[in-house]
Amino acid sequence: MTDTLIINARLVNEGREFDADLRVRDGRIDAIGSLSPRQGDTVVDAAGRRLLPGMIDDQVHFREPGMEYKADIATESAAAVAGGLTSFMDMPNTSPPTLDAAALEDKYARAAGRARANHGFYMGASNDNLEAVRAIDPRATPGLKVFMGASTGNMLVDDPETLDGIFRDTPVPIITHCEDTPMIDAELARYREKYGDDIPAACHPDIRSREACIRSTRLALELARRHDTRLHVLHISTADELALFEAGPLVDAEGRLRKRITAETCIHFLRFERADYERLGHQIKCNPAIKDASDREALLRALADDVIDVLATDHAPHTWEEKQAPYTRAPSGLPLVQYALVAALECVHEGHFDTARVVRKFAHAPAQLFDVKERGFLREGYWADLVLVEDTPFTVKREDVLSKCGWSPFEGTSFRSRIASTWVNGVLAWDGARITGEAAGRRLEFAR
Ligand code: DOR
């Protein structure tokens, strides 16, 4: 492999922006500084553009195995690298669900040689796999996903004794989907009485209510405090839940985690709000629901104030046809990986926070939180997962969507930044116009 020398870049890393060159050798960052080309180098002139560590998405649904008609690891990881995301952690609500070590290893085998981004797969919890959960190899998975609210797939864990056992005994971080299912079912029944199956999409945040989120998140925190569990609560969607989490940096000066309980929000909660259901309907139907403008503002502030630790996508593609069904049958979830980083950078253009904060929440924090080995930072010796960003506006068009479902909730939206290049393990994976090279994604390693 030849060395790649990226010159005249504006590096954004660990809270700083600075001008430097960066050399890639054997897939890793060999040097950062003022560097001269050597014979045989591939030289890339960044011409002052920003160079970031590749984003690490700690929440995606790539649908494999079992729902490859919607998405698969090859197509969605291509969309991810086009969007500047170089690692992903995939959810267990596949078919079959990932409930034991064999199902987990099957996913890694499927990803080998096909994933364009680095990958980790979560184990899932059910009401009856506590033995498999206790036996998890901490180096084999980023964490255990617990659906404390029912969503796509049939993975609700609602047995109190099982939940208590999971929070007591799980040897890896627990990540939760928090929405109270009985409350949601009761609301849904009321709306069904009024509208039948054809409930207006705008009712979604009232059916999957803020109260349902708050109650379930409280329960997760209670269990975690009882057992001193490492808990990461996914996709926080309401202002109200923010008061339940501790503000402050994720790590201390030595890079050790300061928090036992952490929180994530997702890109769609920053870019959409209740008024958008009228225009986008089921395209933005997801669980938990996109709520009010005031929630969106509070979540943006919570990222700036370090109440929220991680930014992710919850990329959850469904086909266009599926999304056209009446409310009760239209599945929840939206494709996001390809435009997630540029959407986050739009928050920077709007003045909510700076690029270094996007990097902290979308690259550094997931690496720290899940003990990801040698990724998530621009550091000598680390893997060369890199993204070059330029401030050239573009408008999202359906024909450019790389996700298998072939649509995006951002169609027609203009962003002020675009992804000029993405490297995965030193291999150019996206050249600003197309996917390039072999599928260079590797299995993520967890330094535990
Ligand atoms: O909207 C969602 N879609 N929320 C989830 O929890 C699951 C996801 C999916 O898999 O479709």
Coordinates of C-alpha atoms and ligand atoms in Angstrom, one line a residue:
M1 CA 0.0 0.0 0.0
T2 CA 1.4 3.4 -0.9
D3 CA 1.5 6.2 1.7
T4 CA -1.0 8.9 1.5
L5 CA 0.1 12.4 2.5
I6 CA -2.7 14.9 3.2
I7 CA -1.3 18.4 3.1
N8 CA -2.6 21.8 4.1
A9 CA -5.5 20.4 6.2
R10 CA -7.3 22.1 9.0
L11 CA -7.5 19.3 11.6
V12 CA -10.3 19.2 14.0
N13 CA -9.5 17.0 17.0
E14 CA -9.8 16.8 20.8
G15 CA -11.3 20.3 21.1
R16 CA -8.8 22.0 18.8
E17 CA -8.7 23.2 15.2
F18 CA -5.2 23.6 13.8
D19 CA -3.3 23.5 10.4
A20 CA -1.2 20.4 9.7
D21 CA -0.3 17.7 7.3
L22 CA -1.2 14.0 8.0
R23 CA 0.6 10.9 6.7
V24 CA -1.2 7.6 6.3
R25 CA 0.9 4.5 6.2
D26 CA -0.2 0.8 6.4
G27 CA -3.7 1.9 7.2
R28 CA -2.7 4.0 10.2
I29 CA -2.0 7.6 11.0
D30 CA 1.8 7.6 10.8
A31 CA 2.5 11.3 11.5
I32 CA 0.8 14.6 12.1
G33 CA 2.7 17.8 11.7
S34 CA 4.6 19.7 9.0
L35 CA 5.5 17.0 6.6
S36 CA 7.2 16.7 3.2
P37 CA 6.2 14.4 0.4
R38 CA 8.4 11.3 -0.2
Q39 CA 8.9 9.4 -3.4
G40 CA 5.8 7.4 -4.3
D41 CA 3.4 9.2 -1.9
T42 CA -0.1 9.8 -3.0
V43 CA -0.4 13.5 -2.1
V44 CA -3.8 15.0 -1.4
D45 CA -4.0 18.8 -1.1
A46 CA -6.7 19.6 1.4
A47 CA -6.3 23.3 0.5
G48 CA -7.4 24.4 4.0
R49 CA -10.4 22.1 4.2
R50 CA -11.3 20.5 7.5
L51 CA -10.0 17.0 8.2
L52 CA -11.9 15.1 11.0
P53 CA -11.6 11.6 12.5
G54 CA -14.3 9.4 10.8
M55 CA -17.6 9.4 12.7
I56 CA -18.6 6.4 14.8
D57 CA -22.3 5.7 14.7
D58 CA -23.3 3.8 17.8
Q59 CA -26.8 3.1 16.6
V60 CA -27.8 1.8 13.2
H61 CA -30.2 -0.9 11.8
F62 CA -28.6 -2.4 8.7
R63 CA -31.3 -5.1 8.6
E64 CA -29.1 -8.1 7.9
P65 CA -29.9 -10.9 8.3
G66 CA -33.6 -11.3 7.4
M67 CA -34.7 -8.0 5.9
E68 CA -32.2 -7.5 3.1
Y69 CA -35.1 -6.3 0.9
K70 CA -34.9 -3.1 2.8
A71 CA -31.1 -2.8 3.4
D72 CA -28.0 -4.8 3.9
I73 CA -24.5 -4.4 5.3
A74 CA -22.9 -3.7 1.9
T75 CA -25.4 -1.0 0.8
E76 CA -25.8 0.8 4.1
S77 CA -22.1 0.9 4.9
A78 CA -21.5 2.4 1.4
A79 CA -24.1 5.1 2.3
A80 CA -22.3 5.6 5.7
V81 CA -18.8 6.2 4.2
A82 CA -20.3 8.6 1.6
G83 CA -21.6 10.5 4.7
G84 CA -18.3 10.5 6.5
L85 CA -19.2 7.7 9.0
T86 CA -16.3 5.2 9.2
S87 CA -17.6 2.9 11.9
F88 CA -21.0 1.6 12.8
M89 CA -22.6 -0.4 15.7
D90 CA -25.6 -2.4 14.5
M91 CA -28.7 -3.3 16.4
P92 CA -29.9 -6.8 17.2
N93 CA -33.6 -6.5 16.0
T94 CA -32.8 -8.5 12.8
S95 CA -34.4 -11.7 11.8
P96 CA -33.4 -13.8 13.6
P97 CA -32.6 -11.4 16.4
T98 CA -29.1 -11.4 17.9
L99 CA -29.7 -13.2 21.1
D100 CA -26.7 -15.5 21.5
A101 CA -23.0 -15.7 20.6
A102 CA -23.7 -17.8 17.4
A103 CA -26.1 -15.1 16.0
L104 CA -23.5 -12.4 16.8
E105 CA -20.6 -14.2 15.1
D106 CA -22.9 -14.9 12.1
K107 CA -23.2 -11.1 11.7
Y108 CA -19.4 -10.5 11.9
A109 CA -19.0 -13.2 9.2
R110 CA -21.5 -11.5 7.0
A111 CA -19.8 -8.2 7.3
A112 CA -16.3 -9.5 6.6
G113 CA -15.2 -8.4 3.1
R114 CA -18.5 -6.6 2.5
A115 CA -18.7 -3.8 5.0
R116 CA -17.1 -0.5 3.8
A117 CA -17.0 0.8 7.3
N118 CA -15.7 -0.7 10.6
H119 CA -18.3 -2.6 12.5
G120 CA -19.5 -3.9 15.8
F121 CA -22.7 -5.8 16.5
Y122 CA -24.8 -5.5 19.6
M123 CA -26.1 -8.5 21.5
G124 CA -29.8 -8.2 22.3
A125 CA -31.8 -9.1 25.4
S126 CA -35.1 -10.9 25.6
N127 CA -37.3 -12.0 28.4
D128 CA -35.5 -15.4 28.4
N129 CA -31.9 -15.2 27.3
L130 CA -30.3 -14.1 30.6
E131 CA -27.9 -17.0 30.5
A132 CA -26.5 -15.9 27.1
V133 CA -26.3 -12.4 28.4
R134 CA -24.2 -13.4 31.4
A135 CA -21.9 -15.3 29.0
I136 CA -21.2 -12.4 26.7
D137 CA -17.5 -12.0 25.8
P138 CA -16.8 -8.3 26.4
R139 CA -14.5 -8.2 23.5
A140 CA -17.1 -9.5 21.0
T141 CA -19.7 -6.8 21.3
P142 CA -19.9 -3.1 22.1
G143 CA -22.9 -3.7 24.4
L144 CA -26.2 -5.3 25.2
K145 CA -29.3 -3.7 23.7
V146 CA -32.4 -3.8 25.8
F147 CA -35.7 -2.7 24.3
M148 CA -37.5 -1.4 27.4
G149 CA -40.2 -0.3 24.9
A150 CA -41.5 -2.3 22.0
S151 CA -40.5 -1.1 18.5
T152 CA -39.6 -2.7 15.1
G153 CA -39.0 -6.4 15.8
N154 CA -40.3 -8.3 18.7
M155 CA -37.7 -7.7 21.4
L156 CA -39.6 -6.1 24.3
V157 CA -38.1 -6.9 27.7
D158 CA -40.8 -6.1 30.3
D159 CA -40.5 -8.9 32.9
P160 CA -39.3 -7.0 36.0
E161 CA -37.2 -9.9 37.4
T162 CA -35.5 -10.4 34.0
L163 CA -34.8 -6.6 33.8
D164 CA -33.3 -6.6 37.3
G165 CA -31.1 -9.6 36.4
I166 CA -29.9 -8.0 33.2
F167 CA -29.0 -4.7 34.9
R168 CA -27.2 -6.7 37.7
D169 CA -25.3 -9.2 35.6
T170 CA -24.5 -7.9 32.2
P171 CA -20.7 -7.7 31.6
V172 CA -20.8 -5.0 28.9
P173 CA -22.5 -1.6 28.7
I174 CA -26.3 -1.8 28.5
I175 CA -27.9 0.4 26.0
T176 CA -31.7 1.0 26.2
H177 CA -34.6 2.0 24.1
C178 CA -36.8 3.7 26.7
E179 CA -40.6 4.1 26.0
D180 CA -43.3 2.7 28.2
T181 CA -45.3 0.3 26.0
P182 CA -48.5 0.1 28.1
M183 CA -48.8 3.9 28.0
I184 CA -48.3 3.9 24.2
D185 CA -50.8 1.0 23.7
A186 CA -53.4 2.9 25.7
E187 CA -53.0 6.1 23.6
L188 CA -52.9 4.1 20.4
A189 CA -56.2 2.5 21.3
R190 CA -57.8 5.9 21.9
Y191 CA -56.6 7.3 18.6
R192 CA -57.7 4.2 16.8
E193 CA -61.2 4.6 18.1
K194 CA -61.3 8.1 16.6
Y195 CA -59.5 7.5 13.3
G196 CA -59.4 3.7 12.6
D197 CA -56.1 2.8 11.0
D198 CA -55.6 6.1 9.2
I199 CA -54.4 8.2 12.1
P200 CA -52.7 11.4 11.0
A201 CA -48.9 11.2 11.1
A202 CA -48.8 14.3 13.3
C203 CA -50.5 12.4 16.1
H204 CA -47.4 10.2 16.4
P205 CA -45.7 12.2 19.2
D206 CA -48.9 12.2 21.2
I207 CA -49.3 8.4 20.9
R208 CA -45.7 7.7 21.5
S209 CA -45.8 10.4 24.1
R210 CA -43.1 12.3 26.1
E211 CA -44.7 10.8 29.3
A212 CA -44.0 7.3 27.9
C213 CA -40.3 8.3 27.4
I214 CA -39.9 9.8 30.8
R215 CA -41.4 6.9 32.7
S216 CA -39.3 4.3 30.9
T217 CA -36.1 6.4 31.2
R218 CA -36.7 6.8 34.9
L219 CA -37.0 3.1 35.3
A220 CA -33.8 2.4 33.4
L221 CA -31.9 4.9 35.6
E222 CA -33.4 3.5 38.8
L223 CA -32.2 0.0 37.8
A224 CA -28.8 1.2 36.8
R225 CA -28.3 3.1 40.1
R226 CA -29.5 0.1 42.1
H227 CA -26.8 -2.1 40.4
D228 CA -24.2 0.4 39.5
T229 CA -24.7 -0.6 35.8
R230 CA -22.9 1.1 32.9
L231 CA -26.0 2.4 31.2
H232 CA -26.3 4.4 27.9
V233 CA -29.8 5.6 27.1
L234 CA -30.4 5.9 23.4
H235 CA -32.2 8.5 21.3
I236 CA -33.3 11.0 24.0
S237 CA -36.1 12.9 22.3
T238 CA -37.6 15.2 25.0
A239 CA -36.5 18.2 27.0
D240 CA -38.0 16.6 30.1
E241 CA -35.6 13.6 30.2
L242 CA -32.6 15.8 30.1
A243 CA -33.0 16.8 33.8
L244 CA -32.5 13.1 34.7
F245 CA -28.9 13.1 33.4
E246 CA -25.7 14.5 34.8
A247 CA -24.0 17.5 33.0
G248 CA -20.3 17.5 32.5
P249 CA -17.5 16.0 30.5
L250 CA -17.6 12.3 29.6
V251 CA -14.0 11.6 30.6
D252 CA -11.4 12.9 33.0
A253 CA -8.0 14.3 32.1
E254 CA -6.6 10.8 31.6
G255 CA -9.5 9.8 29.3
R256 CA -11.2 7.6 31.8
L257 CA -15.0 7.6 31.9
R258 CA -16.4 9.9 34.5
K259 CA -20.0 8.9 34.0
R260 CA -21.7 5.5 34.7
I261 CA -24.9 6.7 33.0
T262 CA -24.7 8.4 29.6
A263 CA -27.2 9.7 27.1
E264 CA -27.4 9.8 23.3
T265 CA -29.6 11.8 20.9
C266 CA -30.0 11.5 17.2
I267 CA -29.7 13.6 14.2
H268 CA -33.4 13.7 13.3
F269 CA -34.3 15.2 16.7
L270 CA -32.0 18.1 15.8
R271 CA -33.2 18.6 12.3
F272 CA -37.0 18.0 12.5
E273 CA -39.9 18.9 14.8
R274 CA -43.7 18.5 15.1
A275 CA -44.5 20.9 12.3
D276 CA -42.6 18.7 9.8
Y277 CA -45.1 15.8 10.0
E278 CA -47.4 17.8 7.7
R279 CA -44.8 17.9 5.0
L280 CA -43.0 14.6 5.5
G281 CA -45.7 12.3 7.1
H282 CA -44.5 8.8 7.7
Q283 CA -41.0 9.6 6.4
I284 CA -40.2 11.0 9.8
K285 CA -42.3 8.5 11.8
C286 CA -39.9 6.9 14.2
N287 CA -39.6 5.6 17.7
P288 CA -39.3 7.5 19.9
A289 CA -41.2 10.1 18.0
I290 CA -39.9 13.5 16.9
K291 CA -41.5 15.9 19.3
D292 CA -41.8 19.7 19.7
A293 CA -39.6 22.6 18.5
S294 CA -38.9 23.3 22.2
D295 CA -37.5 19.7 22.6
R296 CA -35.3 20.2 19.6
E297 CA -33.9 23.4 21.0
A298 CA -33.3 21.8 24.4
L299 CA -31.5 18.8 22.8
L300 CA -29.2 21.2 20.8
R301 CA -28.4 22.9 24.1
A302 CA -27.8 19.7 25.9
L303 CA -25.2 18.7 23.3
A304 CA -23.5 22.1 23.9
D305 CA -23.7 21.7 27.7
D306 CA -22.5 18.1 27.9
V307 CA -25.8 16.7 29.2
I308 CA -26.0 14.6 26.1
D309 CA -22.8 12.6 25.5
V310 CA -23.2 11.0 22.1
L311 CA -24.7 12.0 18.7
A312 CA -25.9 9.1 16.5
T313 CA -28.3 8.3 13.7
D314 CA -30.6 5.4 14.6
H315 CA -30.5 4.8 10.8
A316 CA -33.6 2.6 10.3
P317 CA -34.5 2.2 6.6
H318 CA -37.9 1.0 5.4
T319 CA -39.0 0.9 1.8
W320 CA -40.9 3.8 0.3
E321 CA -43.9 1.4 -0.3
E322 CA -44.0 0.4 3.4
K323 CA -44.0 4.0 4.4
Q324 CA -47.1 4.7 2.3
A325 CA -49.2 2.4 4.4
P326 CA -51.8 3.8 6.8
Y327 CA -50.4 4.9 10.2
T328 CA -51.0 1.7 12.1
R329 CA -49.1 -0.3 9.5
A330 CA -46.4 2.2 8.4
P331 CA -43.1 1.1 10.0
S332 CA -41.1 3.5 12.2
G333 CA -37.6 4.6 11.3
L334 CA -35.8 6.6 8.6
P335 CA -32.5 6.3 6.7
L336 CA -29.9 8.8 7.9
V337 CA -26.3 7.7 7.7
Q338 CA -25.5 9.4 4.3
Y339 CA -26.5 12.9 5.4
A340 CA -26.0 12.7 9.2
L341 CA -22.6 14.5 9.4
V342 CA -23.6 17.3 7.0
A343 CA -26.8 17.7 8.9
A344 CA -24.8 18.0 12.2
L345 CA -22.5 20.5 10.4
E346 CA -25.6 22.5 9.5
C347 CA -26.1 22.9 13.3
V348 CA -22.6 24.4 13.3
H349 CA -23.5 26.8 10.5
E350 CA -26.5 27.8 12.5
G351 CA -24.3 28.6 15.5
H352 CA -25.5 26.0 18.0
F353 CA -21.9 24.6 18.6
D354 CA -18.6 24.2 16.8
T355 CA -17.2 21.5 14.6
A356 CA -15.0 20.3 17.4
R357 CA -18.1 19.5 19.4
V358 CA -19.6 17.5 16.5
V359 CA -16.3 15.5 16.5
R360 CA -16.4 15.0 20.2
K361 CA -20.0 13.7 20.3
F362 CA -20.0 11.7 17.0
A363 CA -16.4 10.3 17.0
H364 CA -14.5 10.7 20.3
A365 CA -17.4 9.9 22.7
P366 CA -18.6 6.7 21.1
A367 CA -15.0 5.4 21.0
Q368 CA -14.5 6.3 24.7
L369 CA -17.8 5.0 25.8
F370 CA -17.5 1.6 24.2
D371 CA -13.7 1.2 24.7
V372 CA -13.1 1.1 20.9
K373 CA -9.5 0.4 20.3
E374 CA -7.4 3.0 18.3
R375 CA -10.2 4.8 16.5
G376 CA -12.3 7.9 16.9
F377 CA -9.3 10.4 17.2
L378 CA -6.6 11.9 14.9
R379 CA -3.7 10.3 16.8
E380 CA -0.4 8.9 15.5
G381 CA -0.7 5.1 15.6
Y382 CA -4.5 5.1 15.4
W383 CA -6.3 3.7 12.4
A384 CA -6.6 6.2 9.5
D385 CA -10.4 6.7 9.5
L386 CA -10.6 10.2 8.1
V387 CA -13.2 12.5 6.6
L388 CA -12.4 15.6 4.6
V389 CA -15.2 18.2 4.8
E390 CA -15.7 21.2 2.5
D391 CA -18.0 24.1 2.7
T392 CA -19.6 23.7 -0.7
P393 CA -23.4 23.8 -0.7
F394 CA -25.4 21.0 -2.3
T395 CA -29.0 19.8 -2.4
V396 CA -30.0 16.2 -1.6
K397 CA -31.6 14.4 -4.6
R398 CA -33.2 11.1 -4.6
E399 CA -31.0 9.7 -7.3
D400 CA -27.9 10.3 -5.1
V401 CA -29.3 8.2 -2.2
L402 CA -27.1 5.1 -1.7
S403 CA -29.2 3.4 1.0
K404 CA -31.1 0.4 -0.6
C405 CA -34.5 1.9 0.3
G406 CA -33.7 4.7 -2.2
W407 CA -35.2 7.7 -0.4
S408 CA -34.2 10.3 2.2
P409 CA -36.1 12.5 4.5
F410 CA -33.7 15.2 3.4
E411 CA -34.6 15.2 -0.3
G412 CA -34.8 18.8 -1.5
T413 CA -32.8 20.0 1.6
S414 CA -29.7 22.1 1.0
F415 CA -26.7 21.7 3.2
R416 CA -23.8 24.1 3.4
S417 CA -21.1 21.5 3.8
R418 CA -20.4 18.3 1.9
I419 CA -18.2 15.3 2.3
A420 CA -15.2 15.6 0.0
S421 CA -13.4 12.3 0.9
T422 CA -13.6 9.5 3.4
W423 CA -10.8 7.0 4.2
V424 CA -11.4 3.8 6.1
N425 CA -8.3 2.2 7.5
G426 CA -6.3 4.3 5.1
V427 CA -8.2 3.3 2.0
L428 CA -10.1 5.9 0.1
A429 CA -13.7 4.8 0.4
W430 CA -15.5 7.9 -1.0
D431 CA -14.0 10.4 -3.3
G432 CA -16.7 13.1 -3.1
A433 CA -18.7 11.7 -6.0
R434 CA -18.5 7.9 -5.8
I435 CA -17.7 4.9 -3.6
T436 CA -14.1 3.7 -4.4
G437 CA -11.8 0.8 -3.6
E438 CA -12.4 -2.5 -1.9
A439 CA -14.6 -2.9 1.2
A440 CA -12.0 -2.0 3.8
G441 CA -14.1 -2.1 7.0
R442 CA -12.7 -4.1 9.8
R443 CA -14.3 -5.7 12.9
L444 CA -14.1 -3.2 15.8
E445 CA -11.9 -4.2 18.7
F446 CA -12.9 -3.3 22.2
A447 CA -10.0 -2.7 24.6
R448 CA -11.5 -4.4 27.7
Ligands
DOR1 O1 -38.0 4.1 14.7 C1 -37.4 3.1 15.0 N1 -37.0 2.2 14.1 N2 -37.1 2.9 16.3 C2 -36.6 1.7 16.7 O2 -36.5 1.5 17.9 C3 -36.4 0.6 15.8 C4 -36.2 1.1 14.4 C5 -36.3 0.0 13.4 O3 -35.6 -1.0 13.5 O4 -37.0 0.2 12.4

